[in-house]
Amino acid sequence: MMSSQVKALFVRVFRNTGYILGGRGFCAVLSLITTAVSARALGLQDYGVLLLINSFVLSCSAGLRFQSWQPLLQYGSSLYRNGDRHPFQMLLRHCMLLDGIGAVAGMGLALLLCEWFGNLLGWGDASSATPFWYMTVILFMNTGGAMGVMRLLDRYELSVLADSGSGLIRLVGSLAGLFWHWSFTSFLVIWYLSTAASFFINYGMCAYLLLRSDSLQNFRIFGVPWVSPIKGIWRFIFSVSINQALARLSSRLTVMIVGAVLGPQSAAIYNVTWQISDGLARPAQMMTPALYPELVALKDKRDWTSIRQVTHRILQVLGVFSAAVLAIVFVLGPWLLHVLLTVPWSGTRTLLLLMTLTAILDLWDVPLEPLLVSLNRAHQILLGRLFTMCVTLPLLYFLTSGLGMTGAGLATLIGELVIFLTRLVPYMLMSRKQGFGRGNG
């Protein structure tokens, strides 16, 4: 039976998940409609090229992005609760600095590689020249510091505004492009403006909260230290950042590998199939950002019993949810894919089944990864990610070359299974030890 503390924790987690889910659900609907509109406005070939360019930009951004919100919660929660204003503000500046460094480095990487990737993936056919200017959109992609402030201050309802605004801009722009027959470059401008709008909304909300919070009074940018001296912070930052960068990079690289092997049209089909499967599993995945601060708080209290109860109960809930997702995708998935991309495709059911199983495995990681990170096991998660990528990306290429889209789906499923096992095995080993969590505080 759950303790009253765990019950209260679940109330907060589900409340904040509800905020995130409402915003993300709205964005998912916008994204699906935008996909249908832009595919019709540009044609499937040019829409696939737009997808490949954006995937390349997102890959460069993800590859060099620091997960600055995680150290803010991992080390800042206790500082905030204890009223240690100056160390907390130094940590916040540290996280904002990480956002800026990652953005500039990501843009530099994109400018360096975009022409080579453009020739490889064939987006020069849709654009008269390599769109170097679009690479600067990476400067507006890093908002981890702002997100960390909103989550730390339990203002999850504000964190969904930016994505909603970005989605609306893309939808309205795509509708205008369909009506007035805008060019491919015009659609790139729409995607650029939507990303910039998301950045300014996020940091606008952050500034609003900074001005209202007592712990952040007299917050300064100039003439103060920007690097926190907290012991172990750099190891933690690099572990979680590289892991998340590789996770995002892997998802983008899969689309790019499919595009390189089978062409832009197949890349679009593969990506939208994943969007359908992952979109239905997304509601439960939204627990992760709401759960992580609660696990950090339990870890700070060394309340291992509550940590076990929370983890086991969430896994039970996910088991029921997974069965429902599988049934829905099996029945409605092929029809939805046909509606979105306007092309019949005989292999939709097999690919959808494989991608849905992948999404379900990713779903079961919801309590495991934040738990291991909160217990300072981020380096173990990183090693598991590196091993998985080294094995599954070459496997994706060979299976896609030999089996087409079904091979791509099978390789994606195998990769997610390996990732899940690298989380589950350490958790099971820790949970069986007497004094679970000892030495991780």
C-alpha angles and dihedrals in degrees: 000000000000119000120237089253092055091047090053089048091054090050090056093043094051092043092053091040087055091056092049093043093051091053096041092045089053090048092048091055090048090049094051092048091046090051091053093046097044093045089056094043096049102024122244094278096054092039088056089052090050088051092050093050092049091045089053092050092047090048092054091047094047093045094061102027122119116219090231096167093064099061088045089060097033095054103013099059095074092040090053094047092048094048095241092158103175098046089046094051090048089053090050092052088048090056093047089051089054090054092054096046092049093049095051093045092048092051091050091052092049093050090049096050107028098092093049092048090045091059092044096050097034103236091140088083091068098038125047090221138015105279097236091161092062090062090072089070086084088076087071099046103081115081101142095125092054092046090050092055092051093049094044091052091046093243098135092147089070095049094072097056096083097053091046091052092048092050092050092052091052093048095047091045092049092050090050090048091051093048097044097032095240121194128254090258090055089059090052088054090052092052090047094051092047091055093047091049091053091053095052093045092052095049091041089058090046092053090048091055093044090057092050102043119093092208090057099047115134091018108175136194104188128060096015135099116274099190121075118223094210110142114250095009096122094051089050093046095050093044097052094036096050091045093052092041090054091046092054092039091052093052091050094044091054090059091046093048091050089048093049093049102036105017137253094295092058090045089056092049092048093048096047091046088056090047090056095048096041092043092061091048092045097090093067093040088061089073091076099078090041093047099047098070090048092052090049090053092050090048091052088053091044089231098158094164092061091046090056092047093050094048096047094046093050091050089053092052091048091054091061093042092051093057091052092050092050092052094048095049093047091054103036105021102087092047092049093049090052092049093050099046101027093223128108114233123183096209099057097108095052094045092045091052092051093046092046092053087050091052091049092053089049087050093056089057090067097101098027105061097045089046093053091044092050088053091054094253093125092119090060090052090051093052090051091051093050092050092049095051093048089055105035105041093061087042089054091054095050096042092046091049092049104034104022118215093350089057090050091053092047093050091049091052093049091051093052091048091055091048091051092051091051087059100038098050096054090046093051092048092050095044092054093055120093109247095030111210096019112156095018099093 
